[in-house]
Coordinates of C-alpha atoms and ligand atoms in Angstrom, one line a residue:
X1 CA -161.4 101.7 84.5
X2 CA -163.9 99.3 86.6
X3 CA -164.8 95.8 85.4
X4 CA -168.2 94.4 85.2
X5 CA -169.3 91.0 84.9
X6 CA -172.6 89.0 85.0
X7 CA -174.3 85.3 84.5
X8 CA -178.2 84.6 83.6
X9 CA -178.3 81.0 83.6
X10 CA -178.4 77.2 84.3
X11 CA -175.4 77.5 86.4
X12 CA -174.5 78.9 89.8
X13 CA -173.6 82.6 89.2
X14 CA -171.5 83.2 91.9
X15 CA -168.2 80.9 91.1
X16 CA -168.4 82.7 87.2
X17 CA -169.2 86.1 88.6
X18 CA -166.3 86.0 91.3
X19 CA -163.8 84.7 88.9
X20 CA -164.7 86.7 86.0
X21 CA -163.9 89.6 88.5
X22 CA -160.5 88.3 89.0
X23 CA -159.8 88.0 85.2
X24 CA -160.9 91.9 85.4
X25 CA -159.0 93.3 88.5
X26 CA -156.5 94.9 86.1
X27 CA -159.5 97.4 85.3
X28 CA -159.5 98.9 88.5
X29 CA -159.5 97.4 92.1
X30 CA -160.4 99.9 94.5
X31 CA -163.1 98.2 95.8
X32 CA -165.2 95.4 94.6
X33 CA -168.8 94.1 94.8
X34 CA -171.7 91.3 93.7
X35 CA -174.7 90.8 93.9
X36 CA -176.8 87.1 93.4
X37 CA -180.1 86.9 93.1
X38 CA -181.5 83.7 94.4
X39 CA -185.3 83.3 93.1
X40 CA -186.9 85.7 95.9
X41 CA -184.5 88.1 96.9
X42 CA -181.4 89.9 96.1
X43 CA -178.5 89.2 98.3
X44 CA -175.8 92.0 97.9
X45 CA -172.1 91.8 99.2
X46 CA -169.6 94.7 98.1
X47 CA -166.3 95.8 100.0
X48 CA -163.6 98.4 99.9
X49 CA -160.5 96.6 98.6
X50 CA -159.6 93.8 96.2
X51 CA -161.6 90.5 94.6
X52 CA -160.5 88.6 97.5
X53 CA -161.7 90.7 100.2
X54 CA -164.8 90.5 98.3
X55 CA -164.4 86.6 98.2
X56 CA -163.8 86.5 102.5
X57 CA -166.9 88.4 103.2
X58 CA -168.8 85.9 100.7
X59 CA -167.1 82.8 102.2
X60 CA -168.3 83.6 105.4
X61 CA -172.0 83.9 103.8
X62 CA -172.7 80.8 101.7
X63 CA -176.4 81.7 101.7
X64 CA -175.5 84.8 99.6
X65 CA -173.7 82.8 97.2
X66 CA -176.9 80.8 95.6
X67 CA -178.5 81.9 92.5
X68 CA -178.2 81.5 89.2
X69 CA -178.2 85.4 88.0
X70 CA -175.5 87.0 89.3
X71 CA -173.8 91.0 88.4
X72 CA -170.4 91.9 89.9
X73 CA -167.6 95.3 89.4
X74 CA -164.7 96.1 90.4
X75 CA -163.9 99.5 90.8
X76 CA -161.3 102.2 90.2
X77 CA -163.0 105.4 91.5
X78 CA -164.6 108.0 89.7
X79 CA -166.8 109.6 91.7
X80 CA -166.6 109.3 95.5
X81 CA -164.0 107.8 97.6
X82 CA -163.5 103.8 97.3
X83 CA -165.4 102.5 100.3
X84 CA -168.0 99.9 101.3
X85 CA -170.9 102.4 100.3
X86 CA -169.9 103.5 97.2
X87 CA -169.0 100.4 95.9
X88 CA -170.8 98.7 93.2
X89 CA -173.5 97.4 92.7
X90 CA -176.1 100.1 93.6
X91 CA -179.7 99.7 94.5
X92 CA -182.5 102.0 93.2
X93 CA -184.6 103.4 96.1
X94 CA -187.8 101.2 95.7
X95 CA -184.5 98.6 96.1
X96 CA -185.8 96.5 93.0
X97 CA -183.2 97.5 90.4
X98 CA -179.5 97.2 90.6
X99 CA -176.8 98.1 88.7
X100 CA -173.2 98.1 87.9
X101 CA -171.7 100.9 85.6
X102 CA -168.6 101.6 84.4
X103 CA -167.8 105.0 83.3
X104 CA -168.8 108.4 84.4
X105 CA -172.0 110.4 84.2
X106 CA -170.9 114.0 83.9
X107 CA -174.3 115.8 84.4
X108 CA -174.9 113.7 87.6
X109 CA -175.2 116.5 89.6
X110 CA -178.1 118.2 87.6
X111 CA -179.8 114.7 87.3
X112 CA -179.6 114.1 91.5
X113 CA -180.8 117.1 92.2
X114 CA -183.7 116.9 90.0
X115 CA -184.7 113.7 91.6
X116 CA -183.9 114.9 94.6
X117 CA -186.7 117.3 94.7
X118 CA -188.9 114.4 93.6
X119 CA -188.4 112.4 96.9
X120 CA -184.8 110.7 96.1
X121 CA -182.7 110.0 98.6
X122 CA -179.4 108.7 98.0
X123 CA -177.1 106.3 100.4
X124 CA -173.7 107.2 97.8
X125 CA -171.9 109.7 96.2
X126 CA -171.4 108.0 93.7
X127 CA -173.1 108.7 90.2
X128 CA -174.3 105.3 89.4
X129 CA -176.5 105.8 92.1
X130 CA -177.8 108.6 90.7
X131 CA -178.2 106.5 87.0
X132 CA -180.1 104.0 88.9
X133 CA -182.7 106.3 90.6
X134 CA -183.0 108.0 87.1
X135 CA -183.9 104.7 85.7
X136 CA -186.2 103.7 88.0
X137 CA -188.4 107.6 88.0
X138 CA -188.5 106.8 84.3
X139 CA -189.8 103.1 84.5
X140 CA -192.6 104.7 87.1
X141 CA -193.5 107.6 85.0
X142 CA -194.0 106.0 81.9
X143 CA -195.2 102.8 83.2
X144 CA -192.6 100.9 80.8
X145 CA -190.5 97.9 81.1
X146 CA -186.9 98.0 81.9
X147 CA -185.3 97.8 78.7
X148 CA -187.3 100.8 77.6
X149 CA -186.9 102.7 80.9
X150 CA -183.2 102.1 80.7
X151 CA -182.9 103.5 76.9
X152 CA -184.8 106.9 77.8
X153 CA -183.2 107.3 80.8
X154 CA -179.3 106.8 78.8
X155 CA -180.9 110.0 76.9
X156 CA -180.8 112.3 79.3
X157 CA -177.8 111.4 80.4
X158 CA -174.0 113.0 79.8
X159 CA -170.9 111.3 79.8
X160 CA -169.7 107.6 79.2
X161 CA -171.0 103.8 80.7
X162 CA -171.2 100.6 80.1
X163 CA -174.2 99.2 82.6
X164 CA -175.8 96.0 83.5
X165 CA -179.1 96.2 84.7
X166 CA -181.1 93.9 87.0
X167 CA -184.9 94.0 88.0
X168 CA -186.1 91.8 90.5
X169 CA -189.8 92.1 89.6
X170 CA -188.6 90.7 86.0
X171 CA -185.8 88.5 87.3
X172 CA -185.7 86.5 84.3
X173 CA -184.0 89.3 82.2
X174 CA -180.4 92.0 82.5
X175 CA -180.1 94.6 80.5
X176 CA -176.4 96.0 79.3
X177 CA -175.8 99.1 77.2
X178 CA -172.7 101.2 76.4
X179 CA -171.3 104.1 74.8
X180 CA -167.6 105.0 75.7
X181 CA -167.1 101.9 77.5
X182 CA -166.5 98.3 76.7
X183 CA -169.4 95.6 77.1
X184 CA -168.9 91.9 75.4
X185 CA -172.0 89.4 75.6
X186 CA -170.7 85.7 75.9
X187 CA -173.7 83.5 73.9
X188 CA -174.4 80.2 75.4
X189 CA -175.8 77.1 73.6
X190 CA -179.2 77.9 72.4
X191 CA -179.6 80.8 74.4
X192 CA -179.3 78.3 77.5
X193 CA -176.9 81.4 79.4
X194 CA -175.5 84.4 78.6
X195 CA -172.2 85.9 79.9
X196 CA -171.6 89.7 80.6
X197 CA -168.4 91.4 81.1
X198 CA -165.9 94.7 80.2
X199 CA -163.9 92.1 77.9
X200 CA -164.2 88.2 77.1
X201 CA -161.3 86.8 79.3
X202 CA -164.5 85.8 82.2
X203 CA -166.3 83.7 80.2
X204 CA -164.0 82.2 77.5
X205 CA -163.8 78.4 79.3
X206 CA -167.5 78.6 78.7
X207 CA -168.5 79.9 75.4
X208 CA -166.5 81.2 72.3
X209 CA -169.6 83.1 70.7
X210 CA -169.2 87.1 71.5
X211 CA -171.6 89.8 70.8
X212 CA -169.5 93.1 70.9
X213 CA -171.8 96.2 71.7
X214 CA -171.5 98.8 69.3
X215 CA -171.3 102.7 71.1
X216 CA -174.8 104.1 71.4
X217 CA -176.5 100.3 72.2
X218 CA -178.4 98.4 74.6
X219 CA -179.0 95.1 74.5
X220 CA -181.9 92.8 76.2
X221 CA -180.5 89.4 77.4
X222 CA -183.6 86.9 78.1
X223 CA -183.0 83.3 78.9
X224 CA -184.1 81.0 75.6
X225 CA -184.4 84.3 73.2
X226 CA -182.0 85.9 71.0
X227 CA -180.6 88.9 72.0
X228 CA -182.4 92.3 71.0
X229 CA -180.0 94.5 70.4
X230 CA -181.3 98.6 69.8
X231 CA -179.8 101.9 69.6
X232 CA -180.2 104.2 72.5
X233 CA -180.9 107.2 70.5
X234 CA -184.1 106.1 68.1
X235 CA -184.9 102.4 70.1
X236 CA -184.2 100.9 66.3
X237 CA -183.4 97.6 66.0
X238 CA -180.3 96.2 65.2
X239 CA -179.2 92.5 64.0
X240 CA -176.5 91.5 66.7
X241 CA -173.0 90.4 65.1
X242 CA -172.0 87.5 66.8
X243 CA -168.6 86.3 66.3
X244 CA -166.2 83.4 67.3
X245 CA -163.3 84.1 69.5
X246 CA -159.9 83.4 68.6
X247 CA -158.3 83.5 72.2
X248 CA -157.9 80.6 74.7
X249 CA -157.7 80.3 78.2
X250 CA -153.8 79.4 78.8
X251 CA -153.3 83.1 76.9
X252 CA -154.8 84.9 79.6
X253 CA -153.4 82.5 82.8
X254 CA -149.9 83.2 84.9
X255 CA -148.4 79.8 82.9
X256 CA -145.9 79.3 86.1
X257 CA -144.5 82.7 86.3
X258 CA -145.2 85.1 89.7
X259 CA -146.5 87.7 87.8
X260 CA -148.1 88.7 84.8
X261 CA -145.7 90.9 84.3
X262 CA -143.3 88.9 84.5
X263 CA -144.9 86.8 81.9
X264 CA -145.4 89.4 79.5
X265 CA -141.7 90.7 79.5
X266 CA -140.7 86.9 78.6
X267 CA -143.1 86.8 75.8
X268 CA -142.1 89.7 73.9
X269 CA -140.0 87.3 71.4
X270 CA -143.0 85.8 70.5
X271 CA -144.7 88.8 70.5
X272 CA -142.6 90.4 68.1
X273 CA -142.4 87.2 65.6
X274 CA -146.4 87.2 65.7
X275 CA -146.4 90.7 65.2
X276 CA -143.9 91.0 61.7
X277 CA -145.2 87.3 60.7
X278 CA -146.7 87.4 57.4
X279 CA -146.1 91.0 56.7
X280 CA -142.5 91.3 56.2
X281 CA -140.7 89.0 54.1
X282 CA -137.3 89.5 53.8
X283 CA -136.6 86.6 51.5
X284 CA -138.6 88.2 48.8
X285 CA -137.5 91.8 50.1
X286 CA -141.2 93.1 50.7
X287 CA -143.3 94.1 53.3
X288 CA -147.1 93.4 53.1
X289 CA -149.6 95.6 55.6
X290 CA -153.2 95.6 54.2
X291 CA -154.0 98.9 56.0
X292 CA -150.9 100.4 54.7
X293 CA -151.0 98.9 51.0
X294 CA -154.8 99.6 50.9
X295 CA -153.7 103.7 51.8
X296 CA -150.4 104.1 50.4
X297 CA -151.1 106.9 48.6
X298 CA -152.7 108.6 51.7
X299 CA -149.7 108.2 53.4
X300 CA -147.0 108.9 50.8
X301 CA -148.9 112.4 50.2
X302 CA -149.6 113.2 53.5
X303 CA -148.5 116.8 54.2
X304 CA -147.2 115.8 57.7
X305 CA -148.2 112.4 60.0
X306 CA -149.5 113.3 63.5
X307 CA -149.3 110.2 65.8
X308 CA -151.8 110.5 69.0
X309 CA -152.0 108.2 72.1
X310 CA -151.3 108.2 75.8
X311 CA -149.1 106.6 78.0
X312 CA -146.5 103.8 77.0
X313 CA -148.1 104.2 73.6
X314 CA -147.6 107.6 73.5
X315 CA -143.7 106.6 74.0
X316 CA -143.3 104.2 71.0
X317 CA -145.5 107.1 68.9
X318 CA -142.0 108.9 70.0
X319 CA -140.0 106.0 68.4
X320 CA -142.1 106.7 65.8
X321 CA -141.7 110.0 65.1
X322 CA -137.6 109.4 64.6
X323 CA -138.6 105.7 62.8
X324 CA -140.4 107.6 60.1
X325 CA -138.4 110.9 59.6
X326 CA -135.6 108.9 59.4
X327 CA -136.6 106.1 57.0
X328 CA -139.3 108.4 55.0
X329 CA -138.5 111.8 55.4
X330 CA -142.4 112.9 56.4
X331 CA -142.5 115.1 58.8
X332 CA -144.4 113.2 61.9
X333 CA -145.8 115.5 65.0
X334 CA -146.6 113.2 68.2
X335 CA -149.2 114.4 71.0
X336 CA -150.7 113.5 73.6
X337 CA -154.2 112.6 73.2
X338 CA -155.2 114.1 75.7
X339 CA -153.9 117.5 74.8
X340 CA -154.9 117.3 71.2
X341 CA -158.3 116.7 71.4
X342 CA -159.0 119.8 73.3
X343 CA -156.4 122.3 71.8
X344 CA -157.8 123.0 68.9
X345 CA -155.2 121.9 66.6
X346 CA -154.9 122.5 63.0
X347 CA -155.7 119.4 61.0
X348 CA -156.3 118.8 57.1
X349 CA -157.4 116.6 54.9
X350 CA -153.4 116.0 54.0
X351 CA -152.8 114.9 57.8
X352 CA -152.6 111.4 58.6
X353 CA -153.3 110.3 61.9
X354 CA -151.5 107.2 63.6
X355 CA -153.3 106.4 66.9
X356 CA -151.8 103.9 68.9
X357 CA -153.3 102.0 72.0
X358 CA -152.8 98.9 73.5
X359 CA -156.4 98.8 74.8
X360 CA -158.2 99.6 72.4
X361 CA -160.5 101.8 74.3
X362 CA -158.6 104.6 75.9
X363 CA -161.0 107.7 75.9
X364 CA -158.8 110.2 75.5
X365 CA -157.4 108.3 72.4
X366 CA -160.5 107.5 71.1
X367 CA -162.2 111.6 71.4
X368 CA -159.1 112.4 69.4
X369 CA -159.5 110.1 66.7
X370 CA -163.2 111.5 66.2
X371 CA -161.8 114.8 66.2
X372 CA -159.1 114.0 63.3
X373 CA -161.7 112.1 61.4
X374 CA -164.2 115.1 62.3
X375 CA -161.7 117.4 60.4
X376 CA -161.0 115.2 57.3
X377 CA -158.0 113.2 57.9
X378 CA -157.2 109.8 57.5
X379 CA -157.1 107.8 61.1
X380 CA -154.9 104.9 60.9
X381 CA -155.0 102.3 64.5
X382 CA -152.2 100.5 65.7
X383 CA -154.4 98.5 68.4
X384 CA -153.7 95.1 70.6
X385 CA -156.9 94.3 71.5
X386 CA -159.2 92.8 68.8
X387 CA -162.7 94.4 67.6
X388 CA -161.8 97.2 70.1
X389 CA -163.6 100.8 70.3
X390 CA -160.4 102.3 68.9
X391 CA -159.8 99.5 65.9
X392 CA -163.5 99.8 64.9
X393 CA -163.7 103.7 64.8
X394 CA -160.3 103.9 62.8
X395 CA -160.3 104.2 58.9
X396 CA -158.0 101.1 58.2
X397 CA -155.0 100.1 61.0
X398 CA -152.9 96.9 61.8
X399 CA -153.1 94.7 65.0
X400 CA -149.8 94.1 67.1
X401 CA -150.8 90.8 68.1
X402 CA -148.9 91.2 71.5
X403 CA -151.7 88.7 72.8
X404 CA -153.8 89.7 76.1
X405 CA -151.5 92.2 78.1
X406 CA -153.0 92.0 81.5
X407 CA -150.0 93.3 83.9
X408 CA -150.9 97.0 84.6
X409 CA -147.7 98.0 83.4
X410 CA -147.4 97.6 79.6
X411 CA -143.9 95.8 78.0
X412 CA -145.0 93.5 75.2
X413 CA -147.4 96.0 73.9
X414 CA -144.8 98.6 73.7
X415 CA -142.3 96.9 71.6
X416 CA -144.9 95.0 69.7
X417 CA -145.8 99.2 68.6
X418 CA -142.3 99.9 67.8
X419 CA -142.4 96.8 65.5
X420 CA -145.6 97.9 63.7
X421 CA -143.9 101.1 63.3
X422 CA -140.7 100.1 62.1
X423 CA -142.7 98.1 59.5
X424 CA -144.7 101.2 58.7
X425 CA -141.5 103.5 58.5
X426 CA -139.6 100.6 56.3
X427 CA -142.7 100.4 54.1
X428 CA -143.2 103.9 53.5
X429 CA -139.3 104.7 52.9
X430 CA -139.3 101.7 50.3
X431 CA -142.0 102.9 48.5
X432 CA -140.9 107.0 48.5
X433 CA -137.4 105.9 47.6
X434 CA -136.0 107.1 50.5
X435 CA -134.2 104.3 51.7
X436 CA -131.8 101.8 49.0
X437 CA -133.3 98.4 48.2
X438 CA -130.3 96.9 49.7
X439 CA -130.6 98.9 53.3
X440 CA -134.2 98.1 53.2
X441 CA -133.5 94.3 52.8
X442 CA -130.8 94.8 55.4
X443 CA -133.2 96.4 57.8
X444 CA -135.7 93.3 57.6
X445 CA -132.9 91.0 57.9
X446 CA -132.0 92.6 61.3
X447 CA -135.2 93.2 62.2
X448 CA -135.7 89.0 62.0
X449 CA -132.8 88.7 64.0
X450 CA -134.3 90.8 66.8
X451 CA -136.5 88.0 68.7
X452 CA -133.6 85.9 69.2
X453 CA -131.6 89.2 70.2
X454 CA -134.7 89.7 73.3
X455 CA -134.2 85.8 73.8
X456 CA -130.7 86.2 74.4
X457 CA -131.2 89.4 76.6
X458 CA -133.8 87.7 79.2
X459 CA -130.8 85.9 80.2
X460 CA -129.6 88.7 82.1
X461 CA -132.1 88.7 84.6
X462 CA -130.2 87.4 87.6
X463 CA -127.5 90.1 86.6
X464 CA -130.4 92.8 86.6
X465 CA -131.7 91.1 89.8
X466 CA -128.7 92.3 91.6
X467 CA -128.4 95.7 90.2
X468 CA -132.4 96.0 91.5
X469 CA -131.2 95.2 94.8
X470 CA -128.5 97.8 94.8
X471 CA -130.8 100.3 94.1
X472 CA -134.2 99.5 95.3
X473 CA -134.2 102.2 98.1
X474 CA -133.2 105.1 95.9
X475 CA -135.8 107.9 96.1
X476 CA -134.9 109.4 92.8
X477 CA -133.5 108.1 89.5
X478 CA -132.5 109.5 86.1
X479 CA -133.1 107.6 82.6
X480 CA -131.0 109.1 80.2
X481 CA -131.0 108.8 76.4
X482 CA -130.5 110.2 73.3
X483 CA -132.0 109.9 69.8
X484 CA -134.1 106.6 69.2
X485 CA -133.1 105.7 72.7
X486 CA -134.4 109.1 74.1
X487 CA -138.1 107.5 74.1
X488 CA -136.8 104.7 75.9
X489 CA -135.4 106.7 78.6
X490 CA -138.8 108.1 79.1
X491 CA -140.5 104.8 79.3
X492 CA -138.0 103.1 81.6
X493 CA -139.1 106.2 83.9
X494 CA -142.3 105.2 83.4
X495 CA -142.3 102.0 84.4
X496 CA -140.2 102.1 87.8
X497 CA -142.5 105.0 88.9
X498 CA -145.4 103.1 88.1
X499 CA -144.8 99.5 90.1
X500 CA -141.9 100.6 92.4
X501 CA -143.5 104.5 93.1
X502 CA -139.5 105.4 93.1
X503 CA -139.6 109.1 91.6
X504 CA -137.7 108.8 88.3
X505 CA -137.4 111.3 85.2
X506 CA -136.6 110.7 81.6
X507 CA -134.6 112.9 79.5
X508 CA -132.4 113.6 76.5
X509 CA -128.5 112.8 77.5
X510 CA -127.6 116.3 76.5
X511 CA -130.4 118.2 78.0
X512 CA -129.0 116.9 81.4
X513 CA -127.1 120.0 81.4
X514 CA -130.0 122.7 81.3
X515 CA -130.9 121.5 84.5
X516 CA -131.6 117.9 86.2
X517 CA -127.9 118.1 86.7
X518 CA -128.6 119.9 89.4
X519 CA -130.0 117.0 91.2
X520 CA -127.0 114.7 90.5
X521 CA -125.1 113.2 93.7
X522 CA -123.8 110.1 95.3
X523 CA -127.4 108.9 95.9
X524 CA -128.6 109.5 92.5
X525 CA -128.9 106.2 90.2
X526 CA -128.3 107.4 86.4
X527 CA -129.3 104.5 83.8
X528 CA -127.7 105.7 80.7
X529 CA -128.4 104.5 77.0
X530 CA -125.0 104.2 75.2
X531 CA -125.3 102.0 72.4
X532 CA -122.5 102.3 69.4
X533 CA -123.9 103.9 67.2
X534 CA -126.3 106.4 68.6
X535 CA -123.7 109.9 69.2
X536 CA -121.7 107.5 71.3
X537 CA -119.1 110.1 71.7
X538 CA -121.6 113.1 73.3
X539 CA -123.4 110.2 75.6
X540 CA -119.9 109.1 77.0
X541 CA -119.3 113.1 77.6
X542 CA -122.3 112.6 79.8
X543 CA -121.7 109.9 81.5
X544 CA -118.2 111.5 82.2
X545 CA -120.4 114.5 84.1
X546 CA -122.8 112.8 85.8
X547 CA -119.4 110.2 87.5
X548 CA -117.4 113.7 88.0
X549 CA -120.8 114.5 90.3
X550 CA -120.2 111.6 92.1
X551 CA -123.6 110.0 90.3
X552 CA -124.2 106.1 90.2
X553 CA -124.1 105.5 85.9
X554 CA -126.3 101.6 85.3
X555 CA -125.5 101.9 81.1
X556 CA -126.7 99.8 78.6
X557 CA -124.4 99.8 76.3
X558 CA -123.5 97.0 73.0
X559 CA -121.6 93.7 73.4
X560 CA -118.1 94.5 73.2
X561 CA -118.4 98.1 74.6
X562 CA -114.8 98.7 76.5
X563 CA -114.9 103.2 77.4
X564 CA -118.4 103.1 79.1
X565 CA -117.4 100.3 80.8
X566 CA -114.6 101.5 82.8
X567 CA -116.1 104.3 84.0
X568 CA -119.9 102.8 84.5
X569 CA -120.8 100.9 88.2
X570 CA -122.6 98.6 86.5
X571 CA -123.5 97.7 82.6
X572 CA -125.6 96.0 81.0
X573 CA -124.9 94.9 77.0
X574 CA -127.4 94.6 74.5
X575 CA -127.1 92.8 71.0
X576 CA -125.1 94.5 68.2
X577 CA -127.9 95.9 65.8
X578 CA -128.9 99.0 63.5
X579 CA -129.5 101.9 65.9
X580 CA -133.1 102.6 64.8
X581 CA -133.5 98.9 66.0
X582 CA -131.9 99.0 69.5
X583 CA -135.2 100.7 71.0
X584 CA -136.7 96.9 70.7
X585 CA -133.5 95.9 72.7
X586 CA -132.6 98.6 75.4
X587 CA -136.5 98.8 76.8
X588 CA -135.9 95.2 77.8
X589 CA -133.6 95.5 81.2
X590 CA -135.4 98.8 82.5
X591 CA -138.5 96.9 82.6
X592 CA -136.9 94.0 84.4
X593 CA -135.0 96.7 86.6
X594 CA -138.4 97.8 87.4
X595 CA -139.7 94.6 88.0
X596 CA -137.5 93.4 90.3
X597 CA -137.2 96.6 92.1
X598 CA -141.3 96.6 93.1
X599 CA -140.8 93.1 93.9
X600 CA -138.2 93.4 96.2
X601 CA -140.3 96.7 97.7
X602 CA -142.8 94.1 98.1
X603 CA -145.7 96.0 95.7
X604 CA -148.2 95.0 93.9
X605 CA -146.3 94.6 90.6
X606 CA -149.7 93.7 88.5
X607 CA -152.1 95.7 90.4
X608 CA -150.1 98.8 91.4
X609 CA -152.0 101.6 93.2
X610 CA -154.0 104.2 91.9
X611 CA -153.6 102.5 88.3
X612 CA -155.8 100.7 86.2
X613 CA -155.0 98.7 82.6
X614 CA -157.7 100.7 80.2
X615 CA -158.6 104.1 81.0
X616 CA -162.1 104.4 80.0
X617 CA -162.3 107.7 81.5
X618 CA -160.9 111.1 80.5
Ligands
F6R1 C1 -147.8 102.5 81.2 C2 -149.6 102.3 81.1 C3 -150.1 103.1 80.5 C4 -150.6 103.0 78.8 C5 -151.7 104.4 79.2 C6 -152.3 103.8 77.6 O1 -147.8 101.0 81.8 O2 -149.8 101.1 80.5 O3 -149.6 104.6 79.9 O4 -150.1 102.8 78.0 O5 -152.7 104.2 80.0 O6 -153.1 103.1 76.9 P1 -153.6 101.8 75.7 O7 -152.0 101.8 75.0 O8 -154.6 101.1 76.0 O9 -154.4 103.4 75.0

């Protein structure tokens, strides 16, 4: 949801800011803008479209690229359509203050009216232009410095924000602040330069020292001085915590793949290993997970587990429900975080809540966590981004170690979330005695084989591409699965929708006859998961029902299958494993299929329209 990047130091700011914007484009790509301060004037360039469009504009005016201070923005529109005027940065009325903003100011209309009554006029429809003028007004009224004005103004704001503000009349500093949207500050040697960004990826090659602002914190970044961090509410000073980043540059580059999504699909064997390494010890027959071990009694005594998440993470949560109930026999409910937070749910201190999020920044999931905590529940997080807001907000948790996921369509996050959920289920089952020691050990052995099986599955890429070519012009598709693979059907449909814009629906296979069967004709491709232990005969009957209505069947089956092969139009085989672990395999062909269809249709795979990787607004 919008990317912010900035630089203040001894180097030319433009290349750092523009390259940073390219790395943050996964966060939004409706429009982009940049301001460079050349020592005298602010040079502004902004446009509807992508960072590459912005680059074309700035390339035509090289003088606009010269200067040692810059801030930039790539936008995912909230207030105001994506056009040149609504693009960030925004100026205050005097032209002295410039701002970039990620988030939503909910009371912007009231503030706007108040500012209009004081003589302010507005060029854009954005809440951001209201905020920069509010800061200017406070600065004027109080006669204070920029940092103080930002602090006072933000106390009048309702909503979410990560902002960077620059004042032409005090050009040696940048003020940043956050509430609900992330902001990272990279610290150069001896404070000779600073980098600002929504995540650390834009400045990885310059510094590994980073300060992540906490919610309701503001930082004054001045050259040659230590960062000053204050609480927005009461202006009290906070000690900035400088952390050393472990991430490296290769992890966030495409590494020879045409798209991040493809790279991330292929990274899954390693991502799964990285996720269970050190936690699962098949030879000793144990699972060690500090976050679970330290709170084992809370899990074991829980009256129920509530899983909250959004999108793909919600689908992983659904697999988690099947796993935990089947293995550990603890009742589980899976909720959309966005519904949970607003429906006055019944939560008690006997509940354990598991929040799942790749980015760790999803606004709805974060709000749902806060609600659950306020009602006394113990909240456990499963996140991919280390140090993210959700990782910090939860009582305990487990990281997925998938590495940075840049493609907007989530792939390796899904399989690593399922890996963590499998480990938790197995651990709880062993502790509760609902799974025998031999069954437990057998699962560990099988889970250890999964990365190899994924590797093997990835070799069918060419075959999946052929199938994609066959069905690329479909306008509707159905995805069917049962049991552990019902969530995979939902996930398969979501992947196709989001990157190829083909309408697709996921259904429990047996539910098809209660409605969707009416859709089936010779133009309807139906993707069915028919693994050999997952109610196989029942699914075969569902396949027959589709076939007798002329539907086209593309089936994902277990190696060596005979029956489905005879009926289906296309068959993709997955290596044999335990049914509970099949989602880690059955999802792979669907990821590849969506990828190839989108590429064949000429869609922008890594940046599908209207989407953003990290949804920090509700
Ligand atoms: C789909 C996708 C989204 C996210 C959802 C939650 O491919 O990426 O549906 O899964 O926005 O995001 P996180 O997991 O970051 O909370």
